[in-house]
Amino acid sequence: MPTPITVLIPCNILDAIYAGAKELYPRESFLLLRGKKRKGTICITDLVLAPFAVHGHGEVHFNPYMFAGDFSLVGTVHSHPSGNISPSHTDMNYFFGRILMIVGYPYEGKGCIVAYDSNSNKVPIEITAATEHRDEEFY
């Protein structure tokens, strides 16, 4: 049986996810999650925009092959404008990375976000203090 994991996400990154989802509402938003996995935790460190992603009503399309060699990507996050934060069969069939996070309308508070592993099991989320980026981290 695999070791259970917990997702650690800084509050400023969660705020950015919610802001993007609100901006695209009623279309779905989509971002890749960059982070590190250590002994039962996945720590989200950054968000990555998927180039050429298509954000539609009830669907998002992106090319996962553009990120095939980037081992810092730990999963994805997308919005469900309906407010239902359960994964669809399509969400699970196109699972990318170690976790899938879904945010639901109204995109505020801890009750609007959930994380899943590749077996559709919920993964606990802990919201941590904001992180600061140093200039040399950007590329």
mmCIF file of C-alpha atoms in Angstrom:
data_model
loop_
_atom_site.group_PDB
_atom_site.id
_atom_site.type_symbol
_atom_site.label_atom_id
_atom_site.label_comp_id
_atom_site.label_asym_id
_atom_site.label_seq_id
_atom_site.Cartn_x
_atom_site.Cartn_y
_atom_site.Cartn_z
ATOM 1 C CA MET A 1 0.000 0.000 0.000
ATOM 2 C CA PRO A 2 1.452 3.408 -0.969
ATOM 3 C CA THR A 3 2.434 5.924 1.691
ATOM 4 C CA PRO A 4 -0.289 8.556 2.206
ATOM 5 C CA ILE A 5 0.649 12.044 1.092
ATOM 6 C CA THR A 6 -0.306 15.548 2.166
ATOM 7 C CA VAL A 7 -0.227 18.584 -0.121
ATOM 8 C CA LEU A 8 1.293 21.790 1.267
ATOM 9 C CA ILE A 9 0.259 24.918 -0.632
ATOM 10 C CA PRO A 10 1.273 28.481 0.286
ATOM 11 C CA CYS A 11 -1.670 30.854 0.731
ATOM 12 C CA ASN A 12 -0.357 33.263 -1.937
ATOM 13 C CA ILE A 13 -0.259 30.469 -4.536
ATOM 14 C CA LEU A 14 -3.788 29.425 -3.572
ATOM 15 C CA ASP A 15 -4.901 33.068 -3.924
ATOM 16 C CA ALA A 16 -3.358 33.159 -7.424
ATOM 17 C CA ILE A 17 -5.222 29.966 -8.394
ATOM 18 C CA TYR A 18 -8.506 31.438 -7.160
ATOM 19 C CA ALA A 19 -7.847 34.763 -8.941
ATOM 20 C CA GLY A 20 -7.223 32.979 -12.241
ATOM 21 C CA ALA A 21 -10.353 30.878 -11.866
ATOM 22 C CA LYS A 22 -12.433 34.002 -11.133
ATOM 23 C CA GLU A 23 -10.925 35.770 -14.156
ATOM 24 C CA LEU A 24 -11.859 32.942 -16.537
ATOM 25 C CA TYR A 25 -15.278 32.197 -14.997
ATOM 26 C CA PRO A 26 -17.551 30.701 -16.452
ATOM 27 C CA ARG A 27 -14.810 28.931 -18.426
ATOM 28 C CA GLU A 28 -12.475 26.428 -16.771
ATOM 29 C CA SER A 29 -9.011 27.533 -15.680
ATOM 30 C CA PHE A 30 -5.965 25.271 -15.867
ATOM 31 C CA LEU A 31 -2.458 25.470 -14.404
ATOM 32 C CA LEU A 32 0.414 23.075 -13.832
ATOM 33 C CA LEU A 33 1.798 22.706 -10.328
ATOM 34 C CA ARG A 34 5.536 22.851 -9.742
ATOM 35 C CA GLY A 35 6.861 21.496 -6.472
ATOM 36 C CA LYS A 36 8.829 18.930 -4.537
ATOM 37 C CA LYS A 37 7.878 15.582 -3.042
ATOM 38 C CA ARG A 38 9.507 14.573 0.236
ATOM 39 C CA LYS A 39 8.559 11.772 2.622
ATOM 40 C CA GLY A 40 4.795 11.864 2.350
ATOM 41 C CA THR A 41 4.411 15.542 1.442
ATOM 42 C CA ILE A 42 4.127 17.388 -1.815
ATOM 43 C CA CYS A 43 5.067 21.041 -1.405
ATOM 44 C CA ILE A 44 3.728 23.302 -4.153
ATOM 45 C CA THR A 45 6.309 25.966 -4.974
ATOM 46 C CA ASP A 46 5.046 27.567 -8.168
ATOM 47 C CA LEU A 47 2.411 27.652 -10.883
ATOM 48 C CA VAL A 48 3.091 27.129 -14.585
ATOM 49 C CA LEU A 49 0.883 28.333 -17.433
ATOM 50 C CA ALA A 50 0.380 25.691 -20.088
ATOM 51 C CA PRO A 51 1.257 27.222 -23.467
ATOM 52 C CA PHE A 52 -1.511 27.053 -26.043
ATOM 53 C CA ALA A 53 -4.038 25.741 -23.508
ATOM 54 C CA VAL A 54 -7.657 26.127 -24.599
ATOM 55 C CA HIS A 55 -10.012 27.133 -21.778
ATOM 56 C CA GLY A 56 -13.584 26.225 -22.667
ATOM 57 C CA HIS A 57 -16.958 25.841 -21.037
ATOM 58 C CA GLY A 58 -16.674 22.511 -19.239
ATOM 59 C CA GLU A 59 -13.285 21.546 -20.676
ATOM 60 C CA VAL A 60 -9.631 22.493 -20.966
ATOM 61 C CA HIS A 61 -7.158 21.182 -23.515
ATOM 62 C CA PHE A 62 -3.361 21.298 -23.333
ATOM 63 C CA ASN A 63 -0.451 19.352 -24.776
ATOM 64 C CA PRO A 64 1.249 17.335 -21.995
ATOM 65 C CA TYR A 65 4.121 16.402 -24.324
ATOM 66 C CA MET A 66 5.428 19.968 -24.050
ATOM 67 C CA PHE A 67 6.391 19.125 -20.442
ATOM 68 C CA ALA A 68 7.658 15.562 -20.830
ATOM 69 C CA GLY A 69 11.126 16.286 -19.400
ATOM 70 C CA ASP A 70 10.143 18.617 -16.568
ATOM 71 C CA PHE A 71 10.343 16.485 -13.423
ATOM 72 C CA SER A 72 9.551 19.461 -11.179
ATOM 73 C CA LEU A 73 5.884 19.291 -12.221
ATOM 74 C CA VAL A 74 3.896 17.475 -9.540
ATOM 75 C CA GLY A 75 0.390 17.817 -10.935
ATOM 76 C CA THR A 76 -2.318 20.099 -12.229
ATOM 77 C CA VAL A 77 -5.046 22.343 -10.905
ATOM 78 C CA HIS A 78 -8.181 23.337 -12.754
ATOM 79 C CA SER A 79 -11.499 24.903 -11.928
ATOM 80 C CA HIS A 80 -15.033 23.551 -11.992
ATOM 81 C CA PRO A 81 -17.264 26.607 -12.491
ATOM 82 C CA SER A 82 -20.295 24.532 -11.413
ATOM 83 C CA GLY A 83 -18.881 24.369 -7.876
ATOM 84 C CA ASN A 84 -18.727 20.552 -7.933
ATOM 85 C CA ILE A 85 -15.183 19.676 -6.850
ATOM 86 C CA SER A 86 -15.417 15.955 -7.578
ATOM 87 C CA PRO A 87 -13.232 14.678 -10.425
ATOM 88 C CA SER A 88 -14.940 13.554 -13.614
ATOM 89 C CA HIS A 89 -13.935 10.422 -15.498
ATOM 90 C CA THR A 90 -12.250 12.695 -18.032
ATOM 91 C CA ASP A 91 -10.274 14.410 -15.258
ATOM 92 C CA MET A 92 -8.944 11.057 -14.080
ATOM 93 C CA ASN A 93 -8.283 9.722 -17.586
ATOM 94 C CA TYR A 94 -6.032 12.721 -18.296
ATOM 95 C CA PHE A 95 -4.319 12.714 -14.895
ATOM 96 C CA PHE A 96 -0.866 14.328 -15.128
ATOM 97 C CA GLY A 97 1.742 14.143 -12.373
ATOM 98 C CA ARG A 98 1.189 12.984 -8.794
ATOM 99 C CA ILE A 99 -1.858 15.060 -7.813
ATOM 100 C CA LEU A 100 -4.918 16.639 -9.353
ATOM 101 C CA MET A 101 -6.338 19.692 -7.611
ATOM 102 C CA ILE A 102 -9.790 21.038 -8.379
ATOM 103 C CA VAL A 103 -11.138 24.413 -7.293
ATOM 104 C CA GLY A 104 -14.858 25.131 -7.367
ATOM 105 C CA TYR A 105 -16.966 28.236 -7.542
ATOM 106 C CA PRO A 106 -17.042 30.679 -5.646
ATOM 107 C CA TYR A 107 -13.238 30.166 -5.416
ATOM 108 C CA GLU A 108 -12.843 31.312 -1.814
ATOM 109 C CA GLY A 109 -11.714 29.486 1.301
ATOM 110 C CA LYS A 110 -10.507 25.993 2.007
ATOM 111 C CA GLY A 111 -13.879 24.402 1.191
ATOM 112 C CA CYS A 112 -13.489 25.255 -2.502
ATOM 113 C CA ILE A 113 -10.355 23.195 -3.150
ATOM 114 C CA VAL A 114 -9.625 19.484 -3.064
ATOM 115 C CA ALA A 115 -6.713 17.296 -4.169
ATOM 116 C CA TYR A 116 -6.805 13.737 -5.509
ATOM 117 C CA ASP A 117 -4.236 11.060 -6.209
ATOM 118 C CA SER A 118 -4.257 8.954 -9.377
ATOM 119 C CA ASN A 119 -6.728 6.486 -7.782
ATOM 120 C CA SER A 120 -9.344 9.245 -7.173
ATOM 121 C CA ASN A 121 -8.597 9.227 -3.427
ATOM 122 C CA LYS A 122 -8.767 12.565 -1.644
ATOM 123 C CA VAL A 123 -5.425 13.883 -0.455
ATOM 124 C CA PRO A 124 -5.273 16.228 2.571
ATOM 125 C CA ILE A 125 -4.325 19.843 1.854
ATOM 126 C CA GLU A 126 -2.559 22.148 4.300
ATOM 127 C CA ILE A 127 -2.466 25.858 3.514
ATOM 128 C CA THR A 128 0.871 27.317 4.614
ATOM 129 C CA ALA A 129 2.278 30.818 5.006
ATOM 130 C CA ALA A 130 2.999 32.845 1.889
ATOM 131 C CA THR A 131 6.292 32.259 0.127
ATOM 132 C CA GLU A 132 8.529 34.896 -1.383
ATOM 133 C CA HIS A 133 10.267 34.537 -4.729
ATOM 134 C CA ARG A 134 13.813 35.687 -5.169
ATOM 135 C CA ASP A 135 14.706 37.203 -8.530
ATOM 136 C CA GLU A 136 17.144 34.399 -9.374
ATOM 137 C CA GLU A 137 14.321 31.827 -9.178
ATOM 138 C CA PHE A 138 12.629 33.215 -12.284
ATOM 139 C CA TYR A 139 13.638 32.009 -15.714
#
